[in-house]
PDB file of C-alpha atoms in Angstrom:
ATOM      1  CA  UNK A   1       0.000   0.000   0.000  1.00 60.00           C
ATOM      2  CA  UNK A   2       2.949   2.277   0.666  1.00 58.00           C
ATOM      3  CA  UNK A   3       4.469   2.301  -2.939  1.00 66.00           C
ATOM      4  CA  UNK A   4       0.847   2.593  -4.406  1.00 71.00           C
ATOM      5  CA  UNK A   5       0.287   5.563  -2.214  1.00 71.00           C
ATOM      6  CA  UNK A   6       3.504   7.278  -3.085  1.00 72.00           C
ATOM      7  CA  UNK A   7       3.390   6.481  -6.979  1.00 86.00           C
ATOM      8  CA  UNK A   8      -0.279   8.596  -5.985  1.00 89.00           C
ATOM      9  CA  UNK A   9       1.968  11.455  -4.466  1.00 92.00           C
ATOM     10  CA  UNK A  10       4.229  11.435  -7.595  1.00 93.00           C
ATOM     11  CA  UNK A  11       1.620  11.516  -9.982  1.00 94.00           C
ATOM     12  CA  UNK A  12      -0.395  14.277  -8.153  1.00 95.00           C
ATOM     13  CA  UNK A  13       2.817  16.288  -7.551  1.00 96.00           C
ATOM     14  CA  UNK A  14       2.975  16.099 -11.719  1.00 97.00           C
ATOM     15  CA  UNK A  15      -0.263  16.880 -12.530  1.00 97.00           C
ATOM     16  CA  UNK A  16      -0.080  19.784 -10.145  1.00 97.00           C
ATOM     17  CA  UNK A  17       2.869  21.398 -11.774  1.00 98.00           C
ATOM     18  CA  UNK A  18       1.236  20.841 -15.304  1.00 98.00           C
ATOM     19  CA  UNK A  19      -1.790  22.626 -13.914  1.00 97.00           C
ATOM     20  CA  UNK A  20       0.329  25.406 -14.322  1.00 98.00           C
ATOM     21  CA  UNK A  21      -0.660  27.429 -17.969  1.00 98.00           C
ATOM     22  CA  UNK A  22       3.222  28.362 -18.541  1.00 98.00           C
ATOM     23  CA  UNK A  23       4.791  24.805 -17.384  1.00 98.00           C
ATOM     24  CA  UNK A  24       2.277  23.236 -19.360  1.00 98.00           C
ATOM     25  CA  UNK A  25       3.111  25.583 -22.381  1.00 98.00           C
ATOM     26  CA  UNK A  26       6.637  24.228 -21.676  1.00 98.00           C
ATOM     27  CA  UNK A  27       6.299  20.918 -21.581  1.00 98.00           C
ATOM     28  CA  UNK A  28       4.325  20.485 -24.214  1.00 98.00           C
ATOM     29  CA  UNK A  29       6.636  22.529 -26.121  1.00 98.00           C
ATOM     30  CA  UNK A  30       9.533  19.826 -25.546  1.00 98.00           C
ATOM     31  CA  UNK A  31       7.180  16.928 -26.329  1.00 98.00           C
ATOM     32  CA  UNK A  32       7.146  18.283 -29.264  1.00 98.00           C
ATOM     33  CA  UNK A  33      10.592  19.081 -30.232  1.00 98.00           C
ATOM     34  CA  UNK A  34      11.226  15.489 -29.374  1.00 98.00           C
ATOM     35  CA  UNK A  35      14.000  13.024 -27.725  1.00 97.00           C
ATOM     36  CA  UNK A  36      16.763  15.389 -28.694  1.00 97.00           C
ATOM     37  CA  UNK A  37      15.113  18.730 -27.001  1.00 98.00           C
ATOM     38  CA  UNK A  38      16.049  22.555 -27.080  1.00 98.00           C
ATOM     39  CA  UNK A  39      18.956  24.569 -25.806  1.00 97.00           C
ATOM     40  CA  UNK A  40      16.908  27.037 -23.118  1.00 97.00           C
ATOM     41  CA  UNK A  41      17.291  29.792 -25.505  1.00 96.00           C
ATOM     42  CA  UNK A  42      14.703  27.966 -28.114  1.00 97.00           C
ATOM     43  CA  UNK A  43      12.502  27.096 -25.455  1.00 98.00           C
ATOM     44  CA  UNK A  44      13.019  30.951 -24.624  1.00 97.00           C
ATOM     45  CA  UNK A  45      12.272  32.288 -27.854  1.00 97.00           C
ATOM     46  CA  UNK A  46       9.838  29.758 -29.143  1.00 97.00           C
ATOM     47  CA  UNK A  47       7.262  31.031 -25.893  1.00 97.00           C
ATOM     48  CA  UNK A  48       8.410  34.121 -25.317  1.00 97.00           C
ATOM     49  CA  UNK A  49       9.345  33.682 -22.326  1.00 96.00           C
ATOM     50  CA  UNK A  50      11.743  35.876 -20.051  1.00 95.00           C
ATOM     51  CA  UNK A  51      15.038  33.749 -18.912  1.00 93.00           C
ATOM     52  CA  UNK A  52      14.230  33.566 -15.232  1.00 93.00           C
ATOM     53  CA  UNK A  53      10.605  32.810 -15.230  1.00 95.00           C
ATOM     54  CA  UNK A  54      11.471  29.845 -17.967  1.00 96.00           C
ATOM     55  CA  UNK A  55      14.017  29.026 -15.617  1.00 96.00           C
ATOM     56  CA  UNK A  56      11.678  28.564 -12.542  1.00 97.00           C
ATOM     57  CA  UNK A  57       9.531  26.608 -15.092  1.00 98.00           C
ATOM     58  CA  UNK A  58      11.852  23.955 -15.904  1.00 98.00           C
ATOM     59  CA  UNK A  59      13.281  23.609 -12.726  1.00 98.00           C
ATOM     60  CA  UNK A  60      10.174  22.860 -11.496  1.00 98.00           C
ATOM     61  CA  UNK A  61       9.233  19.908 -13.963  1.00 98.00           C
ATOM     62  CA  UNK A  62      12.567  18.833 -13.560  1.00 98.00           C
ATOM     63  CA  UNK A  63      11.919  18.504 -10.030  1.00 98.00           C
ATOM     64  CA  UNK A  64       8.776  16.354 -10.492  1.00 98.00           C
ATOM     65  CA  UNK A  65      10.561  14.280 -13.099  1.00 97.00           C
ATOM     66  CA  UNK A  66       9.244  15.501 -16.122  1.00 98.00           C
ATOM     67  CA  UNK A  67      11.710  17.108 -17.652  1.00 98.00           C
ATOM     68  CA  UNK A  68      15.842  17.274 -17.891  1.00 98.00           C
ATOM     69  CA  UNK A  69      18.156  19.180 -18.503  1.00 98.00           C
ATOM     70  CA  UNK A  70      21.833  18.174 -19.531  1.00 97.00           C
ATOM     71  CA  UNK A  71      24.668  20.684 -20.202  1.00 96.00           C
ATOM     72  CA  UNK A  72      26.357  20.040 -23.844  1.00 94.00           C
ATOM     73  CA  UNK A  73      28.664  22.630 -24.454  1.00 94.00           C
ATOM     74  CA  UNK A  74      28.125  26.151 -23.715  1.00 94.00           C
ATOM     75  CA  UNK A  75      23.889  25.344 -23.731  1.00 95.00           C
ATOM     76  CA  UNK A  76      21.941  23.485 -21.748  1.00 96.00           C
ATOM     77  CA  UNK A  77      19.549  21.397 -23.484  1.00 98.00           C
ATOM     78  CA  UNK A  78      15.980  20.806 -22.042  1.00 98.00           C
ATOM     79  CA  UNK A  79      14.209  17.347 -22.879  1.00 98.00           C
ATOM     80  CA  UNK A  80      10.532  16.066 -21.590  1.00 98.00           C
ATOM     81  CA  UNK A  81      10.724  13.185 -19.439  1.00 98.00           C
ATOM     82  CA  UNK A  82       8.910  10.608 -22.112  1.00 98.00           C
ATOM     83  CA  UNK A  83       9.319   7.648 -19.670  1.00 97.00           C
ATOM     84  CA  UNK A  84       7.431   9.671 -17.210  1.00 96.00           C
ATOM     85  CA  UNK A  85       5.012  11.203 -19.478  1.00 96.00           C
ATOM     86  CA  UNK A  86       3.597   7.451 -20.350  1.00 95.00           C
ATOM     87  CA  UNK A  87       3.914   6.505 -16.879  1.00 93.00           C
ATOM     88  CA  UNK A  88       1.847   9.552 -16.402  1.00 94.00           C
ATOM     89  CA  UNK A  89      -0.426   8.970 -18.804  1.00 93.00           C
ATOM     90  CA  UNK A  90      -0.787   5.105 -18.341  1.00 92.00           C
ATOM     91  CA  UNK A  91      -2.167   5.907 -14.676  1.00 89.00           C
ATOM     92  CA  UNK A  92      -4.595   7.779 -15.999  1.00 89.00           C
ATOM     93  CA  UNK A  93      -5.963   5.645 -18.083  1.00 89.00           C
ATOM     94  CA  UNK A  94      -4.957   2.043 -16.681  1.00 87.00           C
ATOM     95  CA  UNK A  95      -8.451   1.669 -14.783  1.00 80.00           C
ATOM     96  CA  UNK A  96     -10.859   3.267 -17.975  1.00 85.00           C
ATOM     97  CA  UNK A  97     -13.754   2.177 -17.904  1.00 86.00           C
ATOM     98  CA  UNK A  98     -13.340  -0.682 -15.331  1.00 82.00           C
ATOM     99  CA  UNK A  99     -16.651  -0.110 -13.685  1.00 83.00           C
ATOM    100  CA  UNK A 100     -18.882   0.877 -16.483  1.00 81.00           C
ATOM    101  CA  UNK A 101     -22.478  -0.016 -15.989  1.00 75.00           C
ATOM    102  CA  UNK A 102     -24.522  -1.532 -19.021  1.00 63.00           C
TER     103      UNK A 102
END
């Protein structure tokens, strides 16, 4: 019961920060740039976005697992989480329908 009620915790914690307009904005933004991501200064650009508010945005889905960020150079590149996103995802729908009445 304890890991079922902390995978709960997780995916409440995730859903929470993608409740956000702007993180969602984000994140949906790097799904869609795909498994290699954007340097911050796409990401930036692309939303219009000022540098410390995107920032605060990442860090945050970072901190729920939902995004990374991984330095290659001089930029840091931002991916989505896509393990985490179906995980995500699969929770919400593993139990569809289950109890559906005729």
């Amino acid at each position: 019961m304890i890991k079922k009620d902390m995978k709960l915790e997780k995916i409440a914690a995730q859903l929470k920060i993608l409740g956000n307009p702007t993180r969602l904005r984000v994140f949906r933004f790097l799904v869609r740039v795909g498994t290699k991501g954007a340097p911050v200064g796409r990401v930036q650009r692309e939303l219009s976005l000022p540098g410390s508010t995107l920032t605060n945005h990442i860090q945050r889905l970072v901190n729920v697992g939902l995004a990374r960020q991984e330095r290659k150079g001089v930029e840091l590149i931002c991916t989505a989480n896509f393990t985490a996103m179906r995980a995500l995802i699969s929770y919400l729908e593993d139990e569809c329908c289950l109890e559906e009445c005729d």
